[in-house]
Amino acid sequence: EPEVTQTPSHQVTQMGQEVILRCVPISNHLYFYWYRQILGQKVEFLVSFYNNEISEKSEIFDDQFSVERPDGSNFTLKIRSTKLEDSAMYFCASTEESGRVNTQYFGPGTRLTVL
Amino acid sequence: SQQGEEDPQALSIQEGENATMNCSYKTSINNLQWYRQNSGRGLVHLILIRSNEREKHSGRLRVTLDTSKKSSSLLITASRAADTASYFCATSLNSGYALNFGKGTSLLVTP
């Protein structure tokens, strides 16, 4: 069964450094998402991406965040200058198409630890 | 906010018993989804119910949706130790839009 994959599974970085989290959505899916989950808290929406542009973003997704689909398969989240509070699990998700109700399928997540 | 909020926060039952978790939300939705998360792992989709549906079944899962009360319930019948996980409801205004997750119910099923 097709699945969303994410790399790396765990990323440790120093405060102020840039990180890029990578995702490979399910191949025929058209909508892509990033969510995060701070330890012990609920899953929070960051951004959605469709047709090579951001379709929706939350207040969390400020100027230090950016997303990109550099090729036909990868979808990346970049955090320009990491802060301690960026430590969280980051989940990528994808869904087949808009216009009808579709399930969002989540990847296994990348655990980001900012020291 | 259209966030879903689950209750109870934690539920402990024995194998073979049924587990019921509830979710309430605040605004109109297009669909509501239930996800499971094992400790420190990813989110596994369980079931999706549309706003014009009242009940849906999938294996040992039964989901109900009451849009007039803005609430949903997830019933797991004949629970197993492997059902131990956190369960989240997530609401969406429409397909392609953000999912808004609740805080989850932590289910413990003991042998």
mmCIF file of N, CA and C in Angstrom, chain A residues 7-50:
data_model
loop_
_atom_site.group_PDB
_atom_site.id
_atom_site.type_symbol
_atom_site.label_atom_id
_atom_site.label_comp_id
_atom_site.label_asym_id
_atom_site.label_seq_id
_atom_site.Cartn_x
_atom_site.Cartn_y
_atom_site.Cartn_z
ATOM 1 N N THR A 7 12.076 11.841 5.877
ATOM 2 C CA THR A 7 13.464 11.712 6.317
ATOM 3 C C THR A 7 13.977 13.061 6.811
ATOM 4 N N PRO A 8 14.888 13.073 7.788
ATOM 5 C CA PRO A 8 15.281 11.921 8.587
ATOM 6 C C PRO A 8 14.208 11.598 9.627
ATOM 7 N N SER A 9 14.381 10.501 10.345
ATOM 8 C CA SER A 9 13.417 10.182 11.400
ATOM 9 C C SER A 9 13.691 11.039 12.627
ATOM 10 N N HIS A 10 14.956 11.421 12.813
ATOM 11 C CA HIS A 10 15.325 12.253 13.946
ATOM 12 C C HIS A 10 16.423 13.216 13.506
ATOM 13 N N GLN A 11 16.226 14.492 13.812
ATOM 14 C CA GLN A 11 17.187 15.524 13.463
ATOM 15 C C GLN A 11 17.526 16.328 14.712
ATOM 16 N N VAL A 12 18.808 16.410 15.000
ATOM 17 C CA VAL A 12 19.272 17.224 16.127
ATOM 18 C C VAL A 12 20.046 18.389 15.557
ATOM 19 N N THR A 13 19.755 19.597 16.028
ATOM 20 C CA THR A 13 20.416 20.775 15.499
ATOM 21 C C THR A 13 20.662 21.785 16.602
ATOM 22 N N GLN A 14 21.564 22.697 16.333
ATOM 23 C CA GLN A 14 21.830 23.775 17.279
ATOM 24 C C GLN A 14 20.916 24.948 16.977
ATOM 25 N N MET A 15 20.539 25.660 18.011
ATOM 26 C CA MET A 15 19.707 26.847 17.866
ATOM 27 C C MET A 15 20.351 27.805 16.857
ATOM 28 N N GLY A 16 19.517 28.349 15.960
ATOM 29 C CA GLY A 16 20.018 29.277 14.965
ATOM 30 C C GLY A 16 20.395 28.631 13.646
ATOM 31 N N GLN A 17 20.504 27.310 13.643
ATOM 32 C CA GLN A 17 20.842 26.611 12.411
ATOM 33 C C GLN A 17 19.601 26.400 11.543
ATOM 34 N N GLU A 18 19.852 26.196 10.271
ATOM 35 C CA GLU A 18 18.780 25.892 9.324
ATOM 36 C C GLU A 18 18.597 24.385 9.227
ATOM 37 N N VAL A 19 17.358 23.944 9.128
ATOM 38 C CA VAL A 19 17.084 22.524 8.907
ATOM 39 C C VAL A 19 16.104 22.371 7.754
ATOM 40 N N ILE A 20 16.244 21.276 7.064
ATOM 41 C CA ILE A 20 15.302 20.926 5.993
ATOM 42 C C ILE A 20 14.754 19.545 6.285
ATOM 43 N N LEU A 21 13.455 19.474 6.395
ATOM 44 C CA LEU A 21 12.783 18.200 6.618
ATOM 45 C C LEU A 21 12.173 17.763 5.293
ATOM 46 N N ARG A 22 12.337 16.491 5.005
ATOM 47 C CA ARG A 22 11.937 16.004 3.689
ATOM 48 C C ARG A 22 10.792 15.009 3.772
ATOM 49 N N CYS A 23 9.984 15.043 2.753
ATOM 50 C CA CYS A 23 8.800 14.189 2.682
ATOM 51 C C CYS A 23 8.617 13.729 1.241
ATOM 52 N N VAL A 24 8.197 12.504 1.089
ATOM 53 C CA VAL A 24 7.767 12.019 -0.224
ATOM 54 C C VAL A 24 6.296 11.646 -0.086
ATOM 55 N N PRO A 25 5.397 12.474 -0.607
ATOM 56 C CA PRO A 25 3.965 12.165 -0.517
ATOM 57 C C PRO A 25 3.602 10.965 -1.401
ATOM 58 N N ILE A 26 2.403 10.496 -1.238
ATOM 59 C CA ILE A 26 1.906 9.413 -2.093
ATOM 60 C C ILE A 26 1.827 9.932 -3.522
ATOM 61 N N SER A 27 2.234 9.122 -4.465
ATOM 62 C CA SER A 27 2.585 9.609 -5.802
ATOM 63 C C SER A 27 1.449 10.283 -6.566
ATOM 64 N N ASN A 28 0.222 9.867 -6.428
ATOM 65 C CA ASN A 28 -0.840 10.489 -7.213
ATOM 66 C C ASN A 28 -1.587 11.565 -6.421
ATOM 67 N N HIS A 29 -1.048 11.941 -5.275
ATOM 68 C CA HIS A 29 -1.699 12.947 -4.450
ATOM 69 C C HIS A 29 -1.301 14.348 -4.890
ATOM 70 N N LEU A 30 -2.238 15.291 -4.652
ATOM 71 C CA LEU A 30 -2.043 16.638 -5.170
ATOM 72 C C LEU A 30 -1.940 17.695 -4.076
ATOM 73 N N TYR A 31 -2.466 17.404 -2.880
ATOM 74 C CA TYR A 31 -2.407 18.340 -1.764
ATOM 75 C C TYR A 31 -1.388 17.825 -0.753
ATOM 76 N N PHE A 32 -0.561 18.721 -0.252
ATOM 77 C CA PHE A 32 0.470 18.329 0.701
ATOM 78 C C PHE A 32 0.405 19.256 1.916
ATOM 79 N N TYR A 33 0.772 18.691 3.055
ATOM 80 C CA TYR A 33 0.617 19.424 4.312
ATOM 81 C C TYR A 33 1.817 19.178 5.215
ATOM 82 N N TRP A 34 2.057 20.151 6.093
ATOM 83 C CA TRP A 34 2.949 19.947 7.224
ATOM 84 C C TRP A 34 2.182 20.270 8.507
ATOM 85 N N TYR A 35 2.371 19.412 9.488
ATOM 86 C CA TYR A 35 1.832 19.596 10.825
ATOM 87 C C TYR A 35 2.974 19.409 11.808
ATOM 88 N N ARG A 36 2.788 19.915 13.019
ATOM 89 C CA ARG A 36 3.773 19.619 14.052
ATOM 90 C C ARG A 36 3.060 19.239 15.351
ATOM 91 N N GLN A 37 3.775 18.532 16.183
ATOM 92 C CA GLN A 37 3.242 18.117 17.484
ATOM 93 C C GLN A 37 4.343 18.291 18.511
ATOM 94 N N ILE A 38 4.200 19.301 19.339
ATOM 95 C CA ILE A 38 5.117 19.480 20.455
ATOM 96 C C ILE A 38 4.812 18.390 21.475
ATOM 97 N N LEU A 39 5.851 17.880 22.129
ATOM 98 C CA LEU A 39 5.708 16.744 23.038
ATOM 99 C C LEU A 39 4.567 16.955 24.028
ATOM 100 N N GLY A 40 3.641 16.003 24.039
ATOM 101 C CA GLY A 40 2.540 16.048 25.001
ATOM 102 C C GLY A 40 1.392 16.942 24.590
ATOM 103 N N GLN A 41 1.502 17.553 23.422
ATOM 104 C CA GLN A 41 0.443 18.462 22.985
ATOM 105 C C GLN A 41 -0.257 17.922 21.729
ATOM 106 N N LYS A 42 -1.227 18.664 21.271
ATOM 107 C CA LYS A 42 -1.981 18.181 20.118
ATOM 108 C C LYS A 42 -1.262 18.508 18.813
ATOM 109 N N VAL A 43 -1.706 17.866 17.769
ATOM 110 C CA VAL A 43 -1.153 18.091 16.442
ATOM 111 C C VAL A 43 -1.657 19.437 15.920
ATOM 112 N N GLU A 44 -0.734 20.249 15.396
ATOM 113 C CA GLU A 44 -1.086 21.584 14.916
ATOM 114 C C GLU A 44 -0.775 21.717 13.440
ATOM 115 N N PHE A 45 -1.671 22.315 12.706
ATOM 116 C CA PHE A 45 -1.494 22.551 11.286
ATOM 117 C C PHE A 45 -0.470 23.664 11.057
ATOM 118 N N LEU A 46 0.397 23.470 10.087
ATOM 119 C CA LEU A 46 1.351 24.514 9.703
ATOM 120 C C LEU A 46 0.977 25.116 8.348
ATOM 121 N N VAL A 47 0.906 24.250 7.320
ATOM 122 C CA VAL A 47 0.769 24.774 5.976
ATOM 123 C C VAL A 47 0.214 23.717 5.047
ATOM 124 N N SER A 48 -0.515 24.152 4.035
ATOM 125 C CA SER A 48 -0.931 23.259 2.959
ATOM 126 C C SER A 48 -0.428 23.811 1.642
ATOM 127 N N PHE A 49 -0.248 22.926 0.683
ATOM 128 C CA PHE A 49 0.439 23.271 -0.570
ATOM 129 C C PHE A 49 -0.258 22.561 -1.703
ATOM 130 N N TYR A 50 -0.589 23.331 -2.733
ATOM 131 C CA TYR A 50 -1.288 22.761 -3.874
ATOM 132 C C TYR A 50 -0.881 23.507 -5.123
#
